[in-house]
Amino acid sequence: MKKLVLLSGGLDSLVMLSDLCQKGGNGILCLNIDYAQKHLQRERVAAQRIAHYYRLEIDYLSICPLYSNVDEANPYVWGRNTLLLTYASACAKKYGAEEVYFGASKSDYAGFPDCRQGFFVAMNNLNSILEG
């Protein structure tokens, strides 16, 4: 079964990808998304290195900037994970992947509504609706 992994280059996506690879990393494609994040170049280089380490293919997608008015004290960007997972789901369909993986940290649970279980259940329900 093919899997698409959103690989930001950060620790959360690295740990999630590592776990997938240890369970038998066949059929994994990595996707790195540029949404004009502050540390885009560092994240992209890290994602490339991680994908190379695990001998996985990585693709890149650029979308509209989401960080034009972000308050450094409160880095939450409304709808970011919704957009990232929607784009990832569309790319998964394009590549024939049946599952999408996204690394979210438990420490983000309190401050980021789109890192909570209910959000992921809702995204899975939306994908099920789109599948018909």
Short mmCIF file of C-alpha atoms in Angstrom, two decimals:
data_model
loop_
_atom_site.label_atom_id
_atom_site.label_comp_id
_atom_site.label_asym_id
_atom_site.label_seq_id
_atom_site.Cartn_x
_atom_site.Cartn_y
_atom_site.Cartn_z
CA MET A 1 0.00 0.00 0.00
CA LYS A 2 1.39 3.39 -1.00
CA LYS A 3 1.71 6.08 1.65
CA LEU A 4 2.23 9.82 1.32
CA VAL A 5 4.12 11.48 4.16
CA LEU A 6 4.02 15.22 4.76
CA LEU A 7 7.68 15.81 5.53
CA SER A 8 8.40 19.29 6.86
CA GLY A 9 11.94 18.47 7.88
CA GLY A 10 11.05 19.02 11.52
CA LEU A 11 11.25 16.61 14.42
CA ASP A 12 7.56 15.60 14.39
CA SER A 13 7.57 14.47 10.77
CA LEU A 14 10.99 12.84 11.15
CA VAL A 15 9.85 10.71 14.11
CA MET A 16 6.65 9.73 12.32
CA LEU A 17 8.54 8.80 9.12
CA SER A 18 11.15 6.85 11.09
CA ASP A 19 8.39 4.85 12.75
CA LEU A 20 6.78 4.10 9.38
CA CYS A 21 10.11 2.98 7.92
CA GLN A 22 10.81 0.69 10.88
CA LYS A 23 7.44 -0.97 10.28
CA GLY A 24 8.39 -1.67 6.67
CA GLY A 25 8.85 1.48 4.67
CA ASN A 26 7.72 0.21 1.29
CA GLY A 27 5.70 2.49 -0.95
CA ILE A 28 6.41 5.76 0.89
CA LEU A 29 6.53 9.05 -0.98
CA CYS A 30 7.44 12.22 0.88
CA LEU A 31 5.88 15.62 0.18
CA ASN A 32 7.33 18.94 1.33
CA ILE A 33 5.05 21.97 1.07
CA ASP A 34 6.20 25.57 0.71
CA TYR A 35 3.63 27.93 2.23
CA ALA A 36 6.11 30.81 2.69
CA GLN A 37 7.02 29.63 6.19
CA LYS A 38 9.75 31.57 7.95
CA HIS A 39 12.33 28.76 7.87
CA LEU A 40 11.46 27.33 4.45
CA GLN A 41 15.02 26.82 3.20
CA ARG A 42 16.20 25.10 6.39
CA GLU A 43 13.10 22.90 6.44
CA ARG A 44 13.47 21.98 2.78
CA VAL A 45 17.15 21.02 3.17
CA ALA A 46 16.32 18.95 6.26
CA ALA A 47 13.44 17.22 4.42
CA GLN A 48 15.76 16.41 1.50
CA ARG A 49 18.36 14.95 3.84
CA ILE A 50 15.79 12.88 5.70
CA ALA A 51 14.28 11.50 2.49
CA HIS A 52 17.77 10.73 1.16
CA TYR A 53 18.72 8.97 4.41
CA TYR A 54 15.69 6.67 4.12
CA ARG A 55 16.17 6.34 0.33
CA LEU A 56 12.72 7.77 -0.36
CA GLU A 57 11.43 9.91 -3.18
CA ILE A 58 10.42 13.46 -2.22
CA ASP A 59 8.24 15.87 -4.13
CA TYR A 60 7.72 19.59 -3.55
CA LEU A 61 4.63 21.73 -3.72
CA SER A 62 4.30 25.49 -3.36
CA ILE A 63 0.99 26.98 -2.27
CA CYS A 64 -0.24 30.44 -1.37
CA PRO A 65 1.62 32.20 1.46
CA LEU A 66 0.05 31.62 4.87
CA TYR A 67 2.43 33.66 6.98
CA SER A 68 1.85 37.27 5.97
CA ASN A 69 0.49 38.47 9.33
CA VAL A 70 1.68 35.97 11.91
CA ASP A 71 2.27 37.21 15.44
CA GLU A 72 5.60 35.80 16.66
CA ALA A 73 4.16 35.50 20.20
CA ASN A 74 1.31 33.34 18.88
CA PRO A 75 2.52 31.32 15.88
CA TYR A 76 -0.81 29.58 15.26
CA VAL A 77 -1.89 30.04 11.64
CA TRP A 78 -5.60 29.44 11.27
CA GLY A 79 -6.33 26.67 8.77
CA ARG A 80 -2.71 25.74 8.07
CA ASN A 81 -3.01 22.03 8.78
CA THR A 82 -6.38 21.92 7.01
CA LEU A 83 -4.75 23.26 3.85
CA LEU A 84 -1.62 21.10 4.19
CA LEU A 85 -3.66 17.92 4.63
CA THR A 86 -6.07 18.84 1.85
CA TYR A 87 -3.19 19.39 -0.57
CA ALA A 88 -1.49 16.22 0.67
CA SER A 89 -4.70 14.24 0.13
CA ALA A 90 -5.01 15.57 -3.41
CA CYS A 91 -1.37 14.67 -4.11
CA ALA A 92 -1.92 11.22 -2.61
CA LYS A 93 -4.75 10.68 -5.07
CA LYS A 94 -2.50 11.84 -7.92
CA TYR A 95 0.29 9.43 -6.89
CA GLY A 96 -1.99 6.51 -6.09
CA ALA A 97 -1.23 6.61 -2.34
CA GLU A 98 -3.97 5.25 -0.11
CA GLU A 99 -2.84 6.83 3.16
CA VAL A 100 -1.55 10.25 4.21
CA TYR A 101 0.70 10.67 7.24
CA PHE A 102 1.26 13.88 9.16
CA GLY A 103 3.45 14.37 12.23
CA ALA A 104 1.81 16.36 15.00
CA SER A 105 3.31 16.78 18.43
CA LYS A 106 1.40 16.07 21.60
CA SER A 107 2.85 19.30 22.99
CA ASP A 108 0.96 21.24 20.27
CA TYR A 109 -2.38 19.85 21.44
CA ALA A 110 -3.25 22.69 23.83
CA GLY A 111 -2.31 25.64 21.65
CA PHE A 112 -3.17 24.38 18.18
CA PRO A 113 -6.74 23.16 17.53
CA ASP A 114 -5.64 21.51 14.28
CA CYS A 115 -3.28 19.18 16.14
CA ARG A 116 -6.04 17.50 18.12
CA GLN A 117 -7.66 14.11 17.62
CA GLY A 118 -11.03 15.65 16.71
CA PHE A 119 -9.44 17.60 13.87
CA PHE A 120 -7.86 14.47 12.39
CA VAL A 121 -11.12 12.53 12.70
CA ALA A 122 -12.89 15.36 10.85
CA MET A 123 -10.24 15.38 8.10
CA ASN A 124 -10.58 11.60 7.69
CA ASN A 125 -14.37 12.01 7.48
CA LEU A 126 -13.96 14.70 4.81
CA ASN A 127 -11.68 12.45 2.77
CA SER A 128 -14.22 9.62 3.08
CA ILE A 129 -16.96 11.93 1.77
CA LEU A 130 -14.76 12.99 -1.16
CA GLU A 131 -14.13 9.34 -2.01
CA GLY A 132 -17.89 8.88 -2.40
#
